[in-house]
Amino acid sequence: MTFLRRFLTGSLAVAGLAGTAWAKGDDVDFARSLVRDGFIDLATEYCDRLAKDPGTTPEDKACLQLIQAEIFAKTATMQEDSAKAQEELDKAKKVLEDFIAGNGSHPRSPEAKFQIGMLLRQKGDFIVAQLKKETDSSKKPNLIAEGEKNFKRAEEYFAGLKDEYRKMKDDWWQRTNGRNPTEAEKKEEEDIIYNLMDAVYNEPRTLYSHCLLYESGSKEKIYLAGKAVELFMDFEL
């Protein structure tokens, strides 16, 4: 599949669209970079070929669900209609939940959990935007309740990931204690620390988004904003 990646990268370069990062990483990460840069059709075709290629490992084929989730999430950002955007986000979340259910021990399972947390916060952010535009006060309580549900679940995902990555960090130290780690182990530690930082940061970041559901001066907003500040101040890996 290296040839296909080179071919697509070369084709995009001719069009003046390829970035240097696209030529790096494995096939799954390359497909993901296509999605994130907005080349959804190319990413979809690339994933179809990966799925059919006998040289694609079972682990990478499982990861194609992660790419499909990113395609749905990217499509959501292109929707002008909030309801349609929410539908795309729900599709993305369902794909990730299915991936975790079928691949609990997959090395990218924590990554899928992180993406679910981000999607739930994004769903909450859409609701905050709706609240600002809503002129019918009778509709606001239901919107707030829906936003509460999404933000709280996102916070739970990030809190759980903090514990998961801290355990990975402790396990790494136990395995390498008393000797110089290999280059692969050094890279593993870097990835664990980076992912732990992401989880630690995004819990209070989500609490801040959560507080935007409420009016200034409300007890809910004061509590959530205060909790967010507290976690930011106690930032600890």
Short mmCIF file of N, CA and C in Angstrom, two decimals, residues 18-128:
data_model
loop_
_atom_site.label_atom_id
_atom_site.label_comp_id
_atom_site.label_asym_id
_atom_site.label_seq_id
_atom_site.Cartn_x
_atom_site.Cartn_y
_atom_site.Cartn_z
N ALA A 18 -0.77 18.80 -1.89
CA ALA A 18 -0.18 17.92 -0.89
C ALA A 18 0.74 18.67 0.05
N GLY A 19 0.64 18.32 1.35
CA GLY A 19 1.55 18.85 2.36
C GLY A 19 2.61 17.80 2.65
N THR A 20 3.73 18.22 3.20
CA THR A 20 4.83 17.27 3.44
C THR A 20 4.44 16.21 4.45
N ALA A 21 3.54 16.53 5.37
CA ALA A 21 3.17 15.55 6.40
C ALA A 21 2.42 14.36 5.81
N TRP A 22 1.83 14.54 4.64
CA TRP A 22 1.03 13.48 4.06
C TRP A 22 1.86 12.29 3.64
N ALA A 23 3.12 12.49 3.43
CA ALA A 23 3.96 11.39 2.98
C ALA A 23 4.50 10.58 4.15
N LYS A 24 4.13 10.95 5.38
CA LYS A 24 4.67 10.29 6.56
C LYS A 24 3.60 9.47 7.25
N GLY A 25 4.04 8.52 8.08
CA GLY A 25 3.11 7.75 8.87
C GLY A 25 2.57 6.56 8.11
N ASP A 26 1.79 5.74 8.82
CA ASP A 26 1.23 4.55 8.18
C ASP A 26 0.00 4.90 7.36
N ASP A 27 -0.56 3.88 6.71
CA ASP A 27 -1.69 4.12 5.81
C ASP A 27 -2.89 4.73 6.52
N VAL A 28 -3.16 4.26 7.73
CA VAL A 28 -4.31 4.77 8.48
C VAL A 28 -4.13 6.25 8.79
N ASP A 29 -2.94 6.63 9.24
CA ASP A 29 -2.69 8.04 9.55
C ASP A 29 -2.70 8.90 8.30
N PHE A 30 -2.26 8.33 7.20
CA PHE A 30 -2.31 9.07 5.93
C PHE A 30 -3.76 9.34 5.53
N ALA A 31 -4.61 8.30 5.63
CA ALA A 31 -6.03 8.47 5.30
C ALA A 31 -6.66 9.52 6.22
N ARG A 32 -6.26 9.49 7.47
CA ARG A 32 -6.80 10.46 8.43
C ARG A 32 -6.38 11.88 8.04
N SER A 33 -5.14 12.04 7.59
CA SER A 33 -4.68 13.38 7.20
C SER A 33 -5.48 13.90 6.01
N LEU A 34 -5.89 12.99 5.10
CA LEU A 34 -6.72 13.40 3.97
C LEU A 34 -8.06 13.96 4.46
N VAL A 35 -8.66 13.26 5.44
CA VAL A 35 -9.94 13.71 5.98
C VAL A 35 -9.77 15.09 6.63
N ARG A 36 -8.76 15.22 7.45
CA ARG A 36 -8.59 16.46 8.22
C ARG A 36 -8.28 17.65 7.33
N ASP A 37 -7.73 17.38 6.14
CA ASP A 37 -7.47 18.47 5.21
C ASP A 37 -8.63 18.67 4.23
N GLY A 38 -9.73 17.95 4.45
CA GLY A 38 -10.94 18.18 3.67
C GLY A 38 -11.11 17.34 2.42
N PHE A 39 -10.18 16.40 2.17
CA PHE A 39 -10.26 15.57 0.97
C PHE A 39 -11.04 14.29 1.27
N ILE A 40 -12.33 14.46 1.55
CA ILE A 40 -13.15 13.35 2.01
C ILE A 40 -13.32 12.28 0.95
N ASP A 41 -13.56 12.70 -0.29
CA ASP A 41 -13.74 11.72 -1.37
C ASP A 41 -12.49 10.87 -1.55
N LEU A 42 -11.32 11.52 -1.55
CA LEU A 42 -10.06 10.78 -1.68
C LEU A 42 -9.86 9.84 -0.49
N ALA A 43 -10.16 10.32 0.70
CA ALA A 43 -10.00 9.50 1.90
C ALA A 43 -10.91 8.28 1.84
N THR A 44 -12.15 8.49 1.37
CA THR A 44 -13.10 7.39 1.26
C THR A 44 -12.61 6.34 0.27
N GLU A 45 -12.12 6.81 -0.87
CA GLU A 45 -11.59 5.88 -1.89
C GLU A 45 -10.37 5.14 -1.35
N TYR A 46 -9.51 5.88 -0.67
CA TYR A 46 -8.30 5.28 -0.12
C TYR A 46 -8.65 4.19 0.89
N CYS A 47 -9.63 4.47 1.75
CA CYS A 47 -10.06 3.49 2.76
C CYS A 47 -10.68 2.26 2.09
N ASP A 48 -11.45 2.48 1.03
CA ASP A 48 -12.04 1.34 0.30
C ASP A 48 -10.95 0.43 -0.24
N ARG A 49 -9.89 1.02 -0.77
CA ARG A 49 -8.80 0.22 -1.32
C ARG A 49 -8.03 -0.49 -0.20
N LEU A 50 -7.86 0.20 0.91
CA LEU A 50 -7.20 -0.43 2.05
C LEU A 50 -7.99 -1.65 2.54
N ALA A 51 -9.31 -1.50 2.58
CA ALA A 51 -10.16 -2.59 3.05
C ALA A 51 -10.05 -3.82 2.14
N LYS A 52 -9.87 -3.58 0.85
CA LYS A 52 -9.83 -4.69 -0.12
C LYS A 52 -8.42 -5.25 -0.31
N ASP A 53 -7.42 -4.49 0.11
CA ASP A 53 -6.03 -4.91 -0.12
C ASP A 53 -5.64 -6.03 0.85
N PRO A 54 -5.23 -7.21 0.34
CA PRO A 54 -4.83 -8.31 1.22
C PRO A 54 -3.60 -7.98 2.06
N GLY A 55 -2.86 -6.96 1.67
CA GLY A 55 -1.67 -6.58 2.43
C GLY A 55 -1.97 -5.71 3.64
N THR A 56 -3.20 -5.25 3.78
CA THR A 56 -3.59 -4.45 4.94
C THR A 56 -3.74 -5.35 6.15
N THR A 57 -3.08 -5.01 7.24
CA THR A 57 -3.13 -5.86 8.44
C THR A 57 -4.53 -5.80 9.06
N PRO A 58 -4.92 -6.86 9.79
CA PRO A 58 -6.22 -6.85 10.49
C PRO A 58 -6.35 -5.66 11.44
N GLU A 59 -5.23 -5.28 12.06
CA GLU A 59 -5.25 -4.15 12.98
C GLU A 59 -5.59 -2.87 12.24
N ASP A 60 -4.98 -2.66 11.07
CA ASP A 60 -5.26 -1.46 10.29
C ASP A 60 -6.67 -1.48 9.72
N LYS A 61 -7.16 -2.67 9.34
CA LYS A 61 -8.54 -2.75 8.83
C LYS A 61 -9.53 -2.35 9.91
N ALA A 62 -9.25 -2.75 11.14
CA ALA A 62 -10.12 -2.32 12.24
C ALA A 62 -10.10 -0.81 12.39
N CYS A 63 -8.91 -0.22 12.15
CA CYS A 63 -8.76 1.23 12.29
C CYS A 63 -9.53 2.02 11.24
N LEU A 64 -9.96 1.36 10.16
CA LEU A 64 -10.73 2.06 9.14
C LEU A 64 -12.02 2.61 9.72
N GLN A 65 -12.52 1.99 10.80
CA GLN A 65 -13.69 2.54 11.48
C GLN A 65 -13.38 3.92 12.06
N LEU A 66 -12.15 4.09 12.55
CA LEU A 66 -11.77 5.40 13.08
C LEU A 66 -11.78 6.47 11.99
N ILE A 67 -11.32 6.06 10.80
CA ILE A 67 -11.32 7.00 9.67
C ILE A 67 -12.75 7.33 9.26
N GLN A 68 -13.62 6.32 9.24
CA GLN A 68 -15.02 6.57 8.89
C GLN A 68 -15.65 7.54 9.87
N ALA A 69 -15.32 7.38 11.15
CA ALA A 69 -15.84 8.31 12.16
C ALA A 69 -15.35 9.73 11.88
N GLU A 70 -14.10 9.86 11.49
CA GLU A 70 -13.57 11.20 11.18
C GLU A 70 -14.25 11.79 9.96
N ILE A 71 -14.60 10.94 9.00
CA ILE A 71 -15.30 11.42 7.81
C ILE A 71 -16.67 11.99 8.20
N PHE A 72 -17.39 11.26 9.06
CA PHE A 72 -18.68 11.76 9.53
C PHE A 72 -18.51 13.08 10.30
N ALA A 73 -17.49 13.13 11.17
CA ALA A 73 -17.26 14.33 11.98
C ALA A 73 -16.89 15.52 11.11
N LYS A 74 -16.06 15.28 10.09
CA LYS A 74 -15.68 16.36 9.18
C LYS A 74 -16.88 16.84 8.38
N THR A 75 -17.72 15.90 7.96
CA THR A 75 -18.94 16.25 7.22
C THR A 75 -19.84 17.13 8.08
N ALA A 76 -19.86 16.86 9.39
CA ALA A 76 -20.69 17.66 10.31
C ALA A 76 -20.28 19.12 10.28
N THR A 77 -18.99 19.38 10.17
CA THR A 77 -18.51 20.77 10.18
C THR A 77 -18.88 21.51 8.90
N MET A 78 -19.28 20.76 7.87
CA MET A 78 -19.64 21.36 6.59
C MET A 78 -21.14 21.63 6.47
N GLN A 79 -21.89 21.22 7.50
CA GLN A 79 -23.34 21.38 7.46
C GLN A 79 -23.75 22.75 8.00
N GLU A 80 -24.64 23.41 7.28
CA GLU A 80 -25.18 24.68 7.77
C GLU A 80 -26.34 24.44 8.72
N ASP A 81 -27.04 23.32 8.51
CA ASP A 81 -28.17 22.98 9.36
C ASP A 81 -27.69 22.23 10.60
N SER A 82 -28.03 22.75 11.78
CA SER A 82 -27.54 22.17 13.04
C SER A 82 -28.01 20.74 13.24
N ALA A 83 -29.27 20.45 12.85
CA ALA A 83 -29.81 19.11 13.03
C ALA A 83 -29.04 18.09 12.19
N LYS A 84 -28.70 18.48 10.96
CA LYS A 84 -27.93 17.59 10.09
C LYS A 84 -26.52 17.38 10.63
N ALA A 85 -25.96 18.44 11.16
CA ALA A 85 -24.62 18.32 11.76
C ALA A 85 -24.64 17.35 12.93
N GLN A 86 -25.68 17.45 13.75
CA GLN A 86 -25.81 16.54 14.90
C GLN A 86 -25.96 15.10 14.43
N GLU A 87 -26.67 14.88 13.35
CA GLU A 87 -26.84 13.53 12.80
C GLU A 87 -25.48 12.94 12.40
N GLU A 88 -24.65 13.75 11.75
CA GLU A 88 -23.32 13.27 11.35
C GLU A 88 -22.45 12.96 12.57
N LEU A 89 -22.55 13.78 13.59
CA LEU A 89 -21.78 13.54 14.81
C LEU A 89 -22.25 12.26 15.50
N ASP A 90 -23.57 12.01 15.48
CA ASP A 90 -24.11 10.78 16.07
C ASP A 90 -23.61 9.55 15.30
N LYS A 91 -23.52 9.67 13.97
CA LYS A 91 -22.99 8.56 13.17
C LYS A 91 -21.53 8.29 13.55
N ALA A 92 -20.77 9.35 13.71
CA ALA A 92 -19.35 9.21 14.06
C ALA A 92 -19.21 8.54 15.43
N LYS A 93 -20.03 8.97 16.37
CA LYS A 93 -19.96 8.41 17.73
C LYS A 93 -20.33 6.94 17.73
N LYS A 94 -21.33 6.57 16.94
CA LYS A 94 -21.77 5.17 16.87
C LYS A 94 -20.66 4.29 16.29
N VAL A 95 -19.97 4.77 15.26
CA VAL A 95 -18.87 4.01 14.66
C VAL A 95 -17.77 3.78 15.69
N LEU A 96 -17.44 4.81 16.46
CA LEU A 96 -16.39 4.69 17.46
C LEU A 96 -16.81 3.75 18.58
N GLU A 97 -18.05 3.82 19.00
CA GLU A 97 -18.55 2.92 20.04
C GLU A 97 -18.50 1.46 19.56
N ASP A 98 -18.83 1.24 18.29
CA ASP A 98 -18.76 -0.10 17.72
C ASP A 98 -17.31 -0.59 17.67
N PHE A 99 -16.40 0.33 17.34
CA PHE A 99 -14.98 -0.03 17.29
C PHE A 99 -14.50 -0.49 18.67
N ILE A 100 -14.84 0.26 19.70
CA ILE A 100 -14.42 -0.07 21.06
C ILE A 100 -15.04 -1.40 21.50
N ALA A 101 -16.33 -1.60 21.17
CA ALA A 101 -17.01 -2.82 21.57
C ALA A 101 -16.37 -4.05 20.94
N GLY A 102 -15.89 -3.90 19.71
CA GLY A 102 -15.31 -5.04 19.01
C GLY A 102 -13.81 -5.14 19.10
N ASN A 103 -13.16 -4.09 19.65
CA ASN A 103 -11.69 -4.05 19.68
C ASN A 103 -11.19 -3.45 20.99
N GLY A 104 -11.71 -3.97 22.09
CA GLY A 104 -11.39 -3.40 23.40
C GLY A 104 -9.92 -3.36 23.73
N SER A 105 -9.15 -4.35 23.24
CA SER A 105 -7.72 -4.41 23.54
C SER A 105 -6.86 -3.81 22.43
N HIS A 106 -7.50 -3.24 21.41
CA HIS A 106 -6.75 -2.63 20.30
C HIS A 106 -5.94 -1.45 20.83
N PRO A 107 -4.69 -1.26 20.35
CA PRO A 107 -3.89 -0.14 20.85
C PRO A 107 -4.50 1.23 20.60
N ARG A 108 -5.42 1.32 19.64
CA ARG A 108 -6.06 2.61 19.36
C ARG A 108 -7.41 2.77 20.07
N SER A 109 -7.74 1.83 20.94
CA SER A 109 -9.00 1.93 21.67
C SER A 109 -9.08 3.19 22.54
N PRO A 110 -8.01 3.54 23.29
CA PRO A 110 -8.07 4.80 24.06
C PRO A 110 -8.25 6.02 23.15
N GLU A 111 -7.64 5.96 21.98
CA GLU A 111 -7.78 7.06 21.01
C GLU A 111 -9.24 7.21 20.59
N ALA A 112 -9.93 6.07 20.39
CA ALA A 112 -11.35 6.12 20.02
C ALA A 112 -12.18 6.73 21.15
N LYS A 113 -11.83 6.41 22.39
CA LYS A 113 -12.54 6.99 23.53
C LYS A 113 -12.34 8.50 23.58
N PHE A 114 -11.10 8.92 23.29
CA PHE A 114 -10.81 10.36 23.27
C PHE A 114 -11.66 11.05 22.20
N GLN A 115 -11.75 10.44 21.03
CA GLN A 115 -12.53 11.03 19.95
C GLN A 115 -14.02 11.11 20.31
N ILE A 116 -14.53 10.11 21.03
CA ILE A 116 -15.93 10.17 21.48
C ILE A 116 -16.12 11.36 22.41
N GLY A 117 -15.17 11.55 23.33
CA GLY A 117 -15.26 12.71 24.22
C GLY A 117 -15.30 14.02 23.44
N MET A 118 -14.45 14.12 22.41
CA MET A 118 -14.43 15.33 21.59
C MET A 118 -15.74 15.51 20.83
N LEU A 119 -16.29 14.42 20.33
CA LEU A 119 -17.57 14.50 19.59
C LEU A 119 -18.70 14.93 20.51
N LEU A 120 -18.72 14.39 21.73
CA LEU A 120 -19.76 14.77 22.68
C LEU A 120 -19.66 16.25 23.03
N ARG A 121 -18.43 16.74 23.19
CA ARG A 121 -18.28 18.17 23.45
C ARG A 121 -18.72 19.00 22.25
N GLN A 122 -18.41 18.51 21.06
CA GLN A 122 -18.82 19.22 19.85
C GLN A 122 -20.34 19.28 19.76
N LYS A 123 -21.00 18.18 20.13
CA LYS A 123 -22.47 18.18 20.14
C LYS A 123 -22.99 19.21 21.15
N GLY A 124 -22.32 19.28 22.30
CA GLY A 124 -22.70 20.27 23.29
C GLY A 124 -22.48 21.69 22.79
N ASP A 125 -21.38 21.90 22.07
CA ASP A 125 -21.09 23.23 21.52
C ASP A 125 -22.15 23.67 20.51
N PHE A 126 -22.65 22.71 19.72
CA PHE A 126 -23.72 23.03 18.78
C PHE A 126 -24.96 23.51 19.54
N ILE A 127 -25.23 22.87 20.67
CA ILE A 127 -26.41 23.24 21.46
C ILE A 127 -26.23 24.62 22.08
N VAL A 128 -25.02 24.94 22.54
CA VAL A 128 -24.74 26.28 23.06
C VAL A 128 -25.02 27.33 21.98
#
